[in-house]
Coordinates of C-alpha atoms in Angstrom, one line a residue:
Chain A
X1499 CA 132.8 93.6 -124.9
X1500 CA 130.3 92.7 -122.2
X1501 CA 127.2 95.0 -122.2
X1502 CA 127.9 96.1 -118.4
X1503 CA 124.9 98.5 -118.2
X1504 CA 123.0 95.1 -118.5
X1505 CA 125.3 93.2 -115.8
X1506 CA 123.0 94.3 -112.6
X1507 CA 119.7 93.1 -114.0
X1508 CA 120.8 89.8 -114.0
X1509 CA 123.6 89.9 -111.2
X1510 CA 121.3 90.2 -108.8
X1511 CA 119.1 87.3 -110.3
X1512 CA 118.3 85.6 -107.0
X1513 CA 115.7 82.6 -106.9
X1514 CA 112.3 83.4 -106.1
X1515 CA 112.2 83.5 -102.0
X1516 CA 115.6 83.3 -101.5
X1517 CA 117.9 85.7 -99.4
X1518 CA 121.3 86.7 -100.0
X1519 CA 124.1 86.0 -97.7
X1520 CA 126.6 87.9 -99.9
X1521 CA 125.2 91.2 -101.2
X1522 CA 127.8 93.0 -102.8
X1523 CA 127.3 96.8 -104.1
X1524 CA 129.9 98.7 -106.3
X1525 CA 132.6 97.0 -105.8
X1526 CA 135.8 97.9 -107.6
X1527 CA 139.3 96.9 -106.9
X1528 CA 141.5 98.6 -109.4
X1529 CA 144.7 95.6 -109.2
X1530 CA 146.7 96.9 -112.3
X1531 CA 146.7 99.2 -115.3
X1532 CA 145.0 96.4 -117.0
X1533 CA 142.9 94.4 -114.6
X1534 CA 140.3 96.0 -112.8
X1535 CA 137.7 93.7 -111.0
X1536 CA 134.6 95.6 -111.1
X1537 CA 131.2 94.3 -109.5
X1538 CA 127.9 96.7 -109.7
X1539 CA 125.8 94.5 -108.1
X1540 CA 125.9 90.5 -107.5
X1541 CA 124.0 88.8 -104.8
X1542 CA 125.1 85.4 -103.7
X1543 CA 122.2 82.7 -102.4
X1544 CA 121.9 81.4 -98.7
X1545 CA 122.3 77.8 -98.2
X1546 CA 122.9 77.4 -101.6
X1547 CA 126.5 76.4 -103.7
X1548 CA 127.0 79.4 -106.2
X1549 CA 129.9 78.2 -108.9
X1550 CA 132.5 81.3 -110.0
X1551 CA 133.0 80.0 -113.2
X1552 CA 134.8 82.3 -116.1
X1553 CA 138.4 81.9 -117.6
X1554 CA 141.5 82.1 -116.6
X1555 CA 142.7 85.4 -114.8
X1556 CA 139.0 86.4 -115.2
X1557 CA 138.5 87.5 -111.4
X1558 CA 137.2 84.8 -110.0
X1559 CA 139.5 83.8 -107.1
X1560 CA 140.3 87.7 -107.1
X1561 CA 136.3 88.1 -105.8
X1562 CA 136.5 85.2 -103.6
X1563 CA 139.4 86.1 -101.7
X1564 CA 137.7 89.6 -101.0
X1565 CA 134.6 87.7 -100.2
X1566 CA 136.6 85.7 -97.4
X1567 CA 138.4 88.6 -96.7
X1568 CA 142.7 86.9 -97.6
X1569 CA 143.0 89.3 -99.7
X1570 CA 146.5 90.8 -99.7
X1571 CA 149.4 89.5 -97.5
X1572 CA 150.6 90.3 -94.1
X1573 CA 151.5 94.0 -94.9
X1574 CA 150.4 94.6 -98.5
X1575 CA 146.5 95.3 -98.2
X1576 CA 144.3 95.8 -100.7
X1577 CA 144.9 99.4 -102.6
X1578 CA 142.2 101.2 -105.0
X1579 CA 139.5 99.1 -103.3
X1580 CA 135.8 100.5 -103.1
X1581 CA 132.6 99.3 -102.7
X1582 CA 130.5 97.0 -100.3
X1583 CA 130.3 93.4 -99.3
X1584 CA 127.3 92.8 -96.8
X1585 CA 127.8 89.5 -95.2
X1586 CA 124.4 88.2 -93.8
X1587 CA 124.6 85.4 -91.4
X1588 CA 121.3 83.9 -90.2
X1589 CA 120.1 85.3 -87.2
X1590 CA 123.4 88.1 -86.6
X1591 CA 123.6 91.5 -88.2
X1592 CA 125.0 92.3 -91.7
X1593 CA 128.4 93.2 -91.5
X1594 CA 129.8 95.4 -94.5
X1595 CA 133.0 93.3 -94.5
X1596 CA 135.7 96.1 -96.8
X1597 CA 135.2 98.3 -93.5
X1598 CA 136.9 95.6 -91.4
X1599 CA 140.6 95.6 -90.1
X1600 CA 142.6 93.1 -89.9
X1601 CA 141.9 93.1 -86.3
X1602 CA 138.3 93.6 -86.2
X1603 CA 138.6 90.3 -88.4
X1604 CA 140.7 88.4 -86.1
X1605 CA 139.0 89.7 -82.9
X1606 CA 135.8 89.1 -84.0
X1607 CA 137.1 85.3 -85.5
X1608 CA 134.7 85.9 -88.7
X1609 CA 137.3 83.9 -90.6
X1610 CA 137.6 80.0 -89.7
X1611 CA 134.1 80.0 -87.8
X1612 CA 132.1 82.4 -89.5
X1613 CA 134.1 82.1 -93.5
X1614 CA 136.3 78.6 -94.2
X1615 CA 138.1 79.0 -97.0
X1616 CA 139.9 76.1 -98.5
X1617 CA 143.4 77.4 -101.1
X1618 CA 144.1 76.5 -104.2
X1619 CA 147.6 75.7 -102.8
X1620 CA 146.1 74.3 -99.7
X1621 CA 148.3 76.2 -96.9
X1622 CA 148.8 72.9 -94.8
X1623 CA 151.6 73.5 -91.8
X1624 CA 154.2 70.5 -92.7
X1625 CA 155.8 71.2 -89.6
X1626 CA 152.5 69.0 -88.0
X1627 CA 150.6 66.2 -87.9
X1628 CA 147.2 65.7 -90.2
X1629 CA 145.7 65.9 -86.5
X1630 CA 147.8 68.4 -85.4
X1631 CA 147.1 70.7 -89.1
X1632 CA 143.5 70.8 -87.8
X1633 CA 144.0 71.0 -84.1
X1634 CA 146.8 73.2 -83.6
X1635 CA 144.2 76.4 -86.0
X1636 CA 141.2 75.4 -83.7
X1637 CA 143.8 75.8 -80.6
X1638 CA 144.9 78.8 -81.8
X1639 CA 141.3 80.9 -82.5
X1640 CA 140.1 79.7 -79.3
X1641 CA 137.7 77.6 -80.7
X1642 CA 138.2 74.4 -79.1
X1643 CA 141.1 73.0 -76.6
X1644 CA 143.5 70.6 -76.3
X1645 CA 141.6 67.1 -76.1
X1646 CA 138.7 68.4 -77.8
X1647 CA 140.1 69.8 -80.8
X1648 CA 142.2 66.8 -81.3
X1649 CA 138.8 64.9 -80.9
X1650 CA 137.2 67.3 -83.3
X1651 CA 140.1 66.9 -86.0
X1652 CA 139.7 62.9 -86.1
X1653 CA 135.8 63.0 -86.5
X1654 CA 136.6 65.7 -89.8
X1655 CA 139.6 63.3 -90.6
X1656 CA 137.3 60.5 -90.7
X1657 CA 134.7 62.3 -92.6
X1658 CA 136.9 63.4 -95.6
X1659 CA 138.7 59.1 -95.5
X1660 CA 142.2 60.6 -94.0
X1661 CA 144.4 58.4 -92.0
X1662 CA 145.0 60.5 -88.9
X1663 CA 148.3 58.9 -88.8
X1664 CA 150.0 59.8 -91.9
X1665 CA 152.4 62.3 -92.0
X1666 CA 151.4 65.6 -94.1
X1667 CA 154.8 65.1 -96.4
X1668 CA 153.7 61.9 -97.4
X1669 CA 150.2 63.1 -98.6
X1670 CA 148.8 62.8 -102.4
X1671 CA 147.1 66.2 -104.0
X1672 CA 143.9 64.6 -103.4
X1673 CA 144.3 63.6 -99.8
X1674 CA 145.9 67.5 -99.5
X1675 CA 142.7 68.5 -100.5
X1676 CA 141.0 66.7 -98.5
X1677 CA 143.2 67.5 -94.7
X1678 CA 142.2 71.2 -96.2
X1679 CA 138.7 70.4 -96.2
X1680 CA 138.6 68.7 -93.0
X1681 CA 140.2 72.0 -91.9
X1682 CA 137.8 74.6 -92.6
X1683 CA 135.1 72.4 -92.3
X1684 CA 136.0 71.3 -88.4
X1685 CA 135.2 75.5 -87.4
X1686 CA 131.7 74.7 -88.9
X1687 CA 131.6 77.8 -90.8
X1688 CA 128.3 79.3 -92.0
X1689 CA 130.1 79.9 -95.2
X1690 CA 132.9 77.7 -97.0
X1691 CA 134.3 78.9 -100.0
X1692 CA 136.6 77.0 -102.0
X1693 CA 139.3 78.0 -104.2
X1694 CA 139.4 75.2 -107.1
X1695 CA 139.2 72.7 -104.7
X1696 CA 139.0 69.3 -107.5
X1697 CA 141.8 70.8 -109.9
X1698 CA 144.8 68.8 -110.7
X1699 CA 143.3 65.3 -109.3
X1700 CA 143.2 62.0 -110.7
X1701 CA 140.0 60.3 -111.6
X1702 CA 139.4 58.6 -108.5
X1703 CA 140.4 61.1 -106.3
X1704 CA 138.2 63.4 -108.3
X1705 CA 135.0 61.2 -108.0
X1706 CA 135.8 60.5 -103.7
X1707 CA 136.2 64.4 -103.1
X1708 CA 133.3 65.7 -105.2
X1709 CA 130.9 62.7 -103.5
X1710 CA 132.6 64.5 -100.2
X1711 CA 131.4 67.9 -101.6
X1712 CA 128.0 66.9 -102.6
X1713 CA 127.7 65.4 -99.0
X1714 CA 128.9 68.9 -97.7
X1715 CA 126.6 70.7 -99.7
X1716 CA 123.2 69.0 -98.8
X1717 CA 123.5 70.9 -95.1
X1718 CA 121.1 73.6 -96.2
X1719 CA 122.4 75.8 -93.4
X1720 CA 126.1 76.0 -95.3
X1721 CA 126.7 78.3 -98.2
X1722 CA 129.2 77.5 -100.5
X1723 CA 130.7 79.0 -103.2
X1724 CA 133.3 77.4 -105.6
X1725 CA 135.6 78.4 -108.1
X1726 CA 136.6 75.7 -110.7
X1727 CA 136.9 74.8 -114.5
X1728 CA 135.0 71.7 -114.4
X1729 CA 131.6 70.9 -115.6
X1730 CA 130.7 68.1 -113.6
X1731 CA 131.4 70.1 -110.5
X1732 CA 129.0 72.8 -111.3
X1733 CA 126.6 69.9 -112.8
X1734 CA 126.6 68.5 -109.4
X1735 CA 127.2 70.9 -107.1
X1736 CA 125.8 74.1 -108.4
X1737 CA 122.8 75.4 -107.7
X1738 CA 123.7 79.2 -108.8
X1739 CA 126.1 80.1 -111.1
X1740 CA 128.2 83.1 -111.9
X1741 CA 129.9 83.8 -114.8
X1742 CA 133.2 85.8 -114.8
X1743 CA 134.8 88.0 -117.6
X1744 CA 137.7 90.4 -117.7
X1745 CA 136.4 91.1 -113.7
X1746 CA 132.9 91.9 -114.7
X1747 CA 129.8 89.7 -114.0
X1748 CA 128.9 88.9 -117.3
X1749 CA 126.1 86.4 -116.4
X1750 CA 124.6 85.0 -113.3
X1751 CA 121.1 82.7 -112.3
X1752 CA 120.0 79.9 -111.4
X1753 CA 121.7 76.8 -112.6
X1754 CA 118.5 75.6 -114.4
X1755 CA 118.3 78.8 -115.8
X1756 CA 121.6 78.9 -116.9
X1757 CA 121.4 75.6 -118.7
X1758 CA 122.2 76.9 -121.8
X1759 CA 125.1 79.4 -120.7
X1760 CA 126.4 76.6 -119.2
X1761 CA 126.3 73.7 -121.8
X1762 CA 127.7 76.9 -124.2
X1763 CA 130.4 78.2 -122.1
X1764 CA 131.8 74.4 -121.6
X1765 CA 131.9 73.4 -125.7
X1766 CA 134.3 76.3 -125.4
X1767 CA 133.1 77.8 -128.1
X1768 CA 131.3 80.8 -127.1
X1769 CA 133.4 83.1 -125.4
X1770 CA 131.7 84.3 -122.0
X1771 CA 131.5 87.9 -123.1
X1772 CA 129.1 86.8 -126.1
X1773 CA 126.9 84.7 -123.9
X1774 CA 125.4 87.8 -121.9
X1775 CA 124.3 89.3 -125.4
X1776 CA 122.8 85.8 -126.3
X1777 CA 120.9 85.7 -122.6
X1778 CA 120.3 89.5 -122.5
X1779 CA 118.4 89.5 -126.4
Chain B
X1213 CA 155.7 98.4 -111.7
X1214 CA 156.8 101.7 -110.5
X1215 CA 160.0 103.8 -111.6
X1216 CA 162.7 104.0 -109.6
X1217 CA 162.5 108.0 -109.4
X1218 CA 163.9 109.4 -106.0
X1219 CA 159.8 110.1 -105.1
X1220 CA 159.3 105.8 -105.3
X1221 CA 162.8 105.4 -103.4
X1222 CA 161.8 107.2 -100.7
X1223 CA 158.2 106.1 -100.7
X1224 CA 159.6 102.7 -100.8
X1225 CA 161.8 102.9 -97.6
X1226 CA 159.1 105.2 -95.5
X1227 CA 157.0 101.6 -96.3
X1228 CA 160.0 99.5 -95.2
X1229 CA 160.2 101.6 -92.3
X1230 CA 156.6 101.2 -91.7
X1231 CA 156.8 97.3 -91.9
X1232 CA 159.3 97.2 -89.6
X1233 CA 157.4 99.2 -87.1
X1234 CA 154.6 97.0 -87.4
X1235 CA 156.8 93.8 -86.6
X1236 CA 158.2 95.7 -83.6
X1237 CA 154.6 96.4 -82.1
X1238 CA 153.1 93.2 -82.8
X1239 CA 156.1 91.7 -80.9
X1240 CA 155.5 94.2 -78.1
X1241 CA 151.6 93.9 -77.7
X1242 CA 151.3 90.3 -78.4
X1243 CA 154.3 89.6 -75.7
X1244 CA 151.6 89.2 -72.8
X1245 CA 149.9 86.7 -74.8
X1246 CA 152.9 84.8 -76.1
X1247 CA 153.6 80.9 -75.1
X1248 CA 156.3 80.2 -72.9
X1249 CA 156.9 77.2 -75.1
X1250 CA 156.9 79.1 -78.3
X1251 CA 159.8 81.1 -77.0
X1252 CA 161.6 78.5 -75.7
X1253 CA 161.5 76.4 -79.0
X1254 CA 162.6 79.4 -80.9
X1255 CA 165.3 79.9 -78.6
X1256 CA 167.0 76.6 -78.9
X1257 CA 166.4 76.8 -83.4
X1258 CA 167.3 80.7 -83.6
X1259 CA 170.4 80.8 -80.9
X1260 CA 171.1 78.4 -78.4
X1261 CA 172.0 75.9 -81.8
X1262 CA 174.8 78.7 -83.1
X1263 CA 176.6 78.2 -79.8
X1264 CA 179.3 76.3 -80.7
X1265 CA 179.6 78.8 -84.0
X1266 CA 179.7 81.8 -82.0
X1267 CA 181.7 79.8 -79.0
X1268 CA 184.7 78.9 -81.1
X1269 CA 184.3 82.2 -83.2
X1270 CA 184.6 84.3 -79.8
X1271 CA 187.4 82.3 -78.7
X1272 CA 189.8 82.7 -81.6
X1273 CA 188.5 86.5 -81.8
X1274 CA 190.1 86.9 -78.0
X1275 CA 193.1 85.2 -79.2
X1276 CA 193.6 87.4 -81.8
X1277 CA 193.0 90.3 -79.9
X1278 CA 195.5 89.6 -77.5
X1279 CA 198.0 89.1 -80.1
X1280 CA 197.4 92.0 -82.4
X1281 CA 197.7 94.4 -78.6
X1282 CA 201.0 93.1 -77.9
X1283 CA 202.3 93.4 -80.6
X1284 CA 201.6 96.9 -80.7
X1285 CA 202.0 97.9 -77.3
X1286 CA 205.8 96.2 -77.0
X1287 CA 206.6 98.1 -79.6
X1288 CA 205.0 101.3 -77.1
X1289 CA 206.8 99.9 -74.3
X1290 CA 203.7 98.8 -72.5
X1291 CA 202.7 95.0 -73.1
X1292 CA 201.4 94.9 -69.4
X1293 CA 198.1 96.5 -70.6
X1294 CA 197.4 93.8 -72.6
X1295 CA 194.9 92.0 -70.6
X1296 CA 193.3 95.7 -70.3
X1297 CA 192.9 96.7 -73.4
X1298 CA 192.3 93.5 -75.0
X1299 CA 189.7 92.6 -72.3
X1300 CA 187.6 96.2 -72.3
X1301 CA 187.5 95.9 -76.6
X1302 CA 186.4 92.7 -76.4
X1303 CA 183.2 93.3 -73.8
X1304 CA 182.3 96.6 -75.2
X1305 CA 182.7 96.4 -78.9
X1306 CA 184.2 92.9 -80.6
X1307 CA 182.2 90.5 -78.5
X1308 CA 178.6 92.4 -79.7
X1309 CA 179.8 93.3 -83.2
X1310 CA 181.0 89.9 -84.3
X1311 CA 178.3 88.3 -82.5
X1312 CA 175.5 90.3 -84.3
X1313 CA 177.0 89.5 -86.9
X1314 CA 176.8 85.5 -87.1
X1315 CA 173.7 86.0 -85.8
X1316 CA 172.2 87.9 -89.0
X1317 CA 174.1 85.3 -90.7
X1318 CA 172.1 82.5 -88.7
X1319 CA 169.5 83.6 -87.2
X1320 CA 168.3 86.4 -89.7
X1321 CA 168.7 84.1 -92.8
X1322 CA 166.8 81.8 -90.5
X1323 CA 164.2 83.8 -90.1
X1324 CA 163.7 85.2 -93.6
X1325 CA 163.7 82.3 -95.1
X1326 CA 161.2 80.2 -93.2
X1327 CA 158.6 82.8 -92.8
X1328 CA 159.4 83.2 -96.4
X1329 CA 158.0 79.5 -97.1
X1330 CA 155.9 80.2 -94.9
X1331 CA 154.3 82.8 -97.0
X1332 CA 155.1 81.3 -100.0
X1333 CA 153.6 78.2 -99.7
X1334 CA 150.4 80.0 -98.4
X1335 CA 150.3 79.1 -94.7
X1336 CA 150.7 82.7 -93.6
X1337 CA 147.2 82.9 -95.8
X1338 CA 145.6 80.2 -94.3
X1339 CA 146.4 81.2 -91.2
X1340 CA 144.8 84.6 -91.4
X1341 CA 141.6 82.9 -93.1
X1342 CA 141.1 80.9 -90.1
X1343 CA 141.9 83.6 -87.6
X1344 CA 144.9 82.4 -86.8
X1345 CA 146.5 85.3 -84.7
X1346 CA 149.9 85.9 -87.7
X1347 CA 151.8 88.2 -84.5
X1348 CA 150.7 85.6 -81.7
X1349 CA 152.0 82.9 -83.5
X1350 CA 155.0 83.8 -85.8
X1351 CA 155.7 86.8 -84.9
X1352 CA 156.2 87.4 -80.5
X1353 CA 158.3 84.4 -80.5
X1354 CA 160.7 84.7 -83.2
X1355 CA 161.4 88.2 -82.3
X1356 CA 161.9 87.8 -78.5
X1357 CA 164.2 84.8 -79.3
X1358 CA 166.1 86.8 -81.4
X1359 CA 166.2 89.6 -79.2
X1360 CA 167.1 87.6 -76.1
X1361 CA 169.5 85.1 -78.4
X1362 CA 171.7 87.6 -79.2
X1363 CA 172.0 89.0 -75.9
X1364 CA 172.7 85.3 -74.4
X1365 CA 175.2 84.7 -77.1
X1366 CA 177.0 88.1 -76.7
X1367 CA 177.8 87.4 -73.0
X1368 CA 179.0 83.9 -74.1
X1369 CA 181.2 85.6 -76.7
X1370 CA 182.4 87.8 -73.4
X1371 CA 183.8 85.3 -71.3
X1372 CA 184.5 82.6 -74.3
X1373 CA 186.9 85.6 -75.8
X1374 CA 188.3 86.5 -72.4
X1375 CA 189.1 82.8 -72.1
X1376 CA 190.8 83.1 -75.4
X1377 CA 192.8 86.4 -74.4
X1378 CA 193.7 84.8 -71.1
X1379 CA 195.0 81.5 -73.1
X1380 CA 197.5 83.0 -75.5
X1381 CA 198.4 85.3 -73.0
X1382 CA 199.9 82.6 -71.0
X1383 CA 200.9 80.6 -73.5
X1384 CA 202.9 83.1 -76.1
X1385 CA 203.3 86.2 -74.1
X1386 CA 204.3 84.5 -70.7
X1387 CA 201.4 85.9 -68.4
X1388 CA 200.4 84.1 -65.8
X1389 CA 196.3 82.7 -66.1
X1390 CA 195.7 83.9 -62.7
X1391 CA 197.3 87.5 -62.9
X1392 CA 195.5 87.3 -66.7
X1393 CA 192.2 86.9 -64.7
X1394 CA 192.9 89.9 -62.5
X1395 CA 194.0 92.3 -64.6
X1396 CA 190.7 91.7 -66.5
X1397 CA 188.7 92.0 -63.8
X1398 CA 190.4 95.2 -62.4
X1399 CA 190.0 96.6 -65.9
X1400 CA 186.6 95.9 -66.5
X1401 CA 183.7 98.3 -65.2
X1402 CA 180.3 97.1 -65.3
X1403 CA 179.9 100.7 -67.4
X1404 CA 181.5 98.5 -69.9
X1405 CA 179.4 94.9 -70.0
X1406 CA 176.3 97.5 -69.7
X1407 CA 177.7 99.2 -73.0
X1408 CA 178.1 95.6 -74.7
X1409 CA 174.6 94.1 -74.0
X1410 CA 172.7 97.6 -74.6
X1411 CA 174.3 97.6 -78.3
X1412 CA 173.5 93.6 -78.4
X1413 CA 170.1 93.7 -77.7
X1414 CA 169.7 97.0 -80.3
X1415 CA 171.3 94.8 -82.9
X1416 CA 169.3 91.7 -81.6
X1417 CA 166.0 94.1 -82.2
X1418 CA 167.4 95.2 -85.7
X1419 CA 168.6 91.3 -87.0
X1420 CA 164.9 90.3 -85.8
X1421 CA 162.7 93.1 -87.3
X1422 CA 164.6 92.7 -90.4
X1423 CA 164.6 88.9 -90.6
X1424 CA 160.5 88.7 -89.7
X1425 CA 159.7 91.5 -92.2
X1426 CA 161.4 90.2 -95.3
X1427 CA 160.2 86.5 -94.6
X1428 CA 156.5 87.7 -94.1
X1429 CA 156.5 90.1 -97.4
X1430 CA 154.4 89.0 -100.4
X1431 CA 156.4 86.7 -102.8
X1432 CA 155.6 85.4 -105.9
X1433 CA 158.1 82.5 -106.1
X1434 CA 161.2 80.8 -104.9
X1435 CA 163.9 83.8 -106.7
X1436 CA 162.1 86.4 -105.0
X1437 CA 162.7 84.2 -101.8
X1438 CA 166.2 83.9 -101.9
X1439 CA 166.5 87.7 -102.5
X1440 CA 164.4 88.8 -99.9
X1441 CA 166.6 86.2 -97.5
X1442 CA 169.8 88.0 -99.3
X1443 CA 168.4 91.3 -98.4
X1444 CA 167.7 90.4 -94.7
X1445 CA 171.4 89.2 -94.0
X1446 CA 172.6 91.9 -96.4
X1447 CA 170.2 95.3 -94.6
X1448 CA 171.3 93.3 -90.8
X1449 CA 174.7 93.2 -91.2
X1450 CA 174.9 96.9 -93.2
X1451 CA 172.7 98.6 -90.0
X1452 CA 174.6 96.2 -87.0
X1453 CA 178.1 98.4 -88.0
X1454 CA 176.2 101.9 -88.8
X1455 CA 174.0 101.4 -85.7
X1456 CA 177.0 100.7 -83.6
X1457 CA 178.5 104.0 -84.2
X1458 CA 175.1 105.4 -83.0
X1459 CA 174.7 102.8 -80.3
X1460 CA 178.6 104.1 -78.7
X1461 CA 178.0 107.8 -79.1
X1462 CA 174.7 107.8 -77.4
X1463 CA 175.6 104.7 -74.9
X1464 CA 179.0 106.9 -73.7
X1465 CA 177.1 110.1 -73.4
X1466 CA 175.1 108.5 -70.6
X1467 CA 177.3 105.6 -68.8
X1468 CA 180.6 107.4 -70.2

């Protein structure tokens, strides 16, 4: 079992002078009679990447969907949900984002400009163009206009090596990936979080999209934080890491200071809950 | 998953209920910000395409009408009321009912099933991650069209099944086109083409709602798709023939 009583001490395990966009306090989202995702206290790093990392069904996309606030669906919302998430963007006032509606969300446009998220299953529109599949969502929140979002979508097409041209039912995974990308990153969000972003890709698409990532994560104004499996992703993106077990924080740091977590939890061999006894003792 | 006591049943339809009230406002209070364009496409997918369906449909149903009234009004003595009778059920009941009908057929499965991908595949997700206004967007539009379709088609269905009445009444019963035509009109009040489009647009509202809310529920995969289009069509249909009972008795206590 993971020693939760020790979970907070190192949860909140920030580098020295660094603040927190993501301060999260209590949270509990109670999701079945066996899964309950359950965060004291975590603290995510500003203008850093932070890596969810955990195994499967551990909570890790569960927390980064409430972190971007998608979680639910168009009626369901979130039942037996408490707690706090403080969302601290430089130079605007914390916003506690569990107390926002739907339509505080949506009229204040935090999501797309303020949080880009990027799905697992990437949520293209196949109805429209690669253009149009980044145009049509900056149309839409108002945050650009007809010529200019078009403009805007082939500078991010560019950017992630998309043909502007191709149709979005004849795209790879990889270059699906990749139109996603280009889609939250053309709002410019503060924040981008990604849902397994490199999963399911072939070797070469792998390598192009995680060069694109490490590109994206050298703006030291963008936080990112990533969910994925992968130890070269967190090897070259990371620089916090989190570790995930049965919806508890079991461990979290600094990547350097998680070295040994790390190198532990991807032999395989040491399940996560074990590893926060090794780090606490 | 929860039991299926009485409690959870009628828990379960007071939050059917509530979804459906949610559709319904989010078409009315996002109708000033809809596109015209929006509408218009939706128009031409959801309706104006089942024309020939509901054209040909309406047609034979007028036909038929016509027949079945002679048949039993020689038998009464009084095949001159023919056009009458045949003309006033057809405007204020067959010409809605059968249209509503197609139209959950069409136009609900329609709906239900692409807002159903459209959950499914997660663009209804994405959508709200990028704030993406889900009511703007999917919702105003489909509704409206819907709403408006139906209308549209029922008065099509109108004169199309006229048309057919006035056809085998000149052909099989001997009645002039002409004298057909007046005897129609001179039946006709506009009590009773008020009575037909009320009742269409209330099933129009009800095949919309119902279409909009099962397509945009959570689903987990393609089977829970299919059911929830099933249940649209199914739930349309079902309340288009129960409503209509409600739609009469409250529609003749104010026209007559």
């Amino acid at each position: 079992m993971i020693p939760v009583d020790h979970v907070a001490q190192i949860a909140s395990s920030l580098g020295a002078g660094q603040s927190a966009v993501y301060r999260i306090v209590d949270l509990r989202w109670r999701l079945g009679p066996t899964f309950t995702l359950s965060v004291p206290q975590l603290s995510l790093p500003r203008g850093k990447t932070t890596a969810l990392l955990g195994r499967s069904a551990s909570g890790k996309s569960t927390l980064l969907s409430l972190l971007g606030r998608v979680e639910g669906s168009y009626f369901e919302r979130a039942d037996n949900l408490s707690g706090e998430i403080w969302l601290e963007r430089a130079g605007r006032n914390a916003i506690e984002l569990l107390s926002q509606t739907e339509r505080q969300l949506l009229t204040a446009r935090l999501r797309g400009p303020g949080i880009g998220f990027v799905f697992q299953r990437e949520g293209l529109f196949p109805g429209r163009s690669t253009v149009g599949n980044i145009s049509w969502p900056l149309q839409a929140c108002k945050v650009a206009s007809g010529q200019e979002a078009d403009a805007l979508a082939r500078r991010h097409l560019e950017r992630v090596g998309l043909n502007p041209d191709k149709d979005v039912s004849t795209l790879s995974g990889g270059e699906r990936k990749r139109l996603a990308l280009a889609r939250a990153l053309a709002f410019e969000p503060e924040v981008l979080l990604l849902d397994e972003p490199l999963t399911g890709l072939d070797p070469e698409a792998l390598g192009g999209l995680l060069d694109l990532l490490a590109s994206v994560a050298e703006d030291d104004a963008r936080t990112i934080v990533i969910v994925t499996h992968q130890e070269q992703d967190v090897r070259r993106l990371a620089d916090h890491v989190v570790f995930m077990d049965a919806g508890q924080v079991a461990a979290a740091g600094t990547r350097e200071a998680m070295d040994q977590v790390l190198t532990d939890f991807f032999a395989g061999d040491v399940p996560v809950s074990q590893l926060v006894s090794q780090e606490l003792t | 998953m929860a039991l299926a006591t009485p409690a959870n049943k009628v828990a379960e339809l007071g939050r059917e209920v509530r979804y459906l009230g949610r559709v319904l406002g989010a078409a009315f209070r996002t109708l000033p910000r809809m596109r015209a364009r929006d509408f218009w496409e939706q128009l031409g997918t959801l309706a104006l395409s089942a024309l020939p369906l509901i054209g040909i449909a309406a047609l034979f149903a007028g036909m038929v009408i016509a027949l079945n009234a002679s048949l039993q009004l020689s038998r009464l003595g009084m095949s001159h009321l023919v056009a009458e009778i045949g003309s006033v059920s057809l405007v204020r009941e067959l010409a809605p009912i059968f249209t509503a009908l197609l139209m959950a057929g069409k136009a609900g499965a329609g709906l239900a099933s692409e807002l159903g991908m459209v959950t499914l595949s997660g663009q209804a997700q994405a959508m709200r991650a990028m704030s993406v206004d889900v009511d703007r967007e999917l919702i105003a539009p489909r509704v409206w069209a819907c709403i408006v379709g139906t209308l549209l088609m029922t008065i099509a269905a109108m004169f199309l099944g006229l048309l057919g009445g006035l056809i085998l009444g000149s052909a099989k019963l001997g009645i002039s086109p002409v004298h057909y035509l007046n005897l129609s009109i001179a039946s006709l009040d506009p009590s009773d083409f008020a009575c037909g489009l009320i009742k269409a647009a209330g099933f129009g509202t009800i095949i919309a709602c119902l279409g909009v809310t099962y397509g945009l529920k959570a689903k987990a995969d393609a089977g829970v798709l299919g059911r929830h289009t099933m249940s649209a069509v199914v739930l349309s249909s079902f309340l288009v023939l129960v409503c209509d009972h409600i739609f009469n008795t409250l529609i003749i206590a104010v026209l007559g």
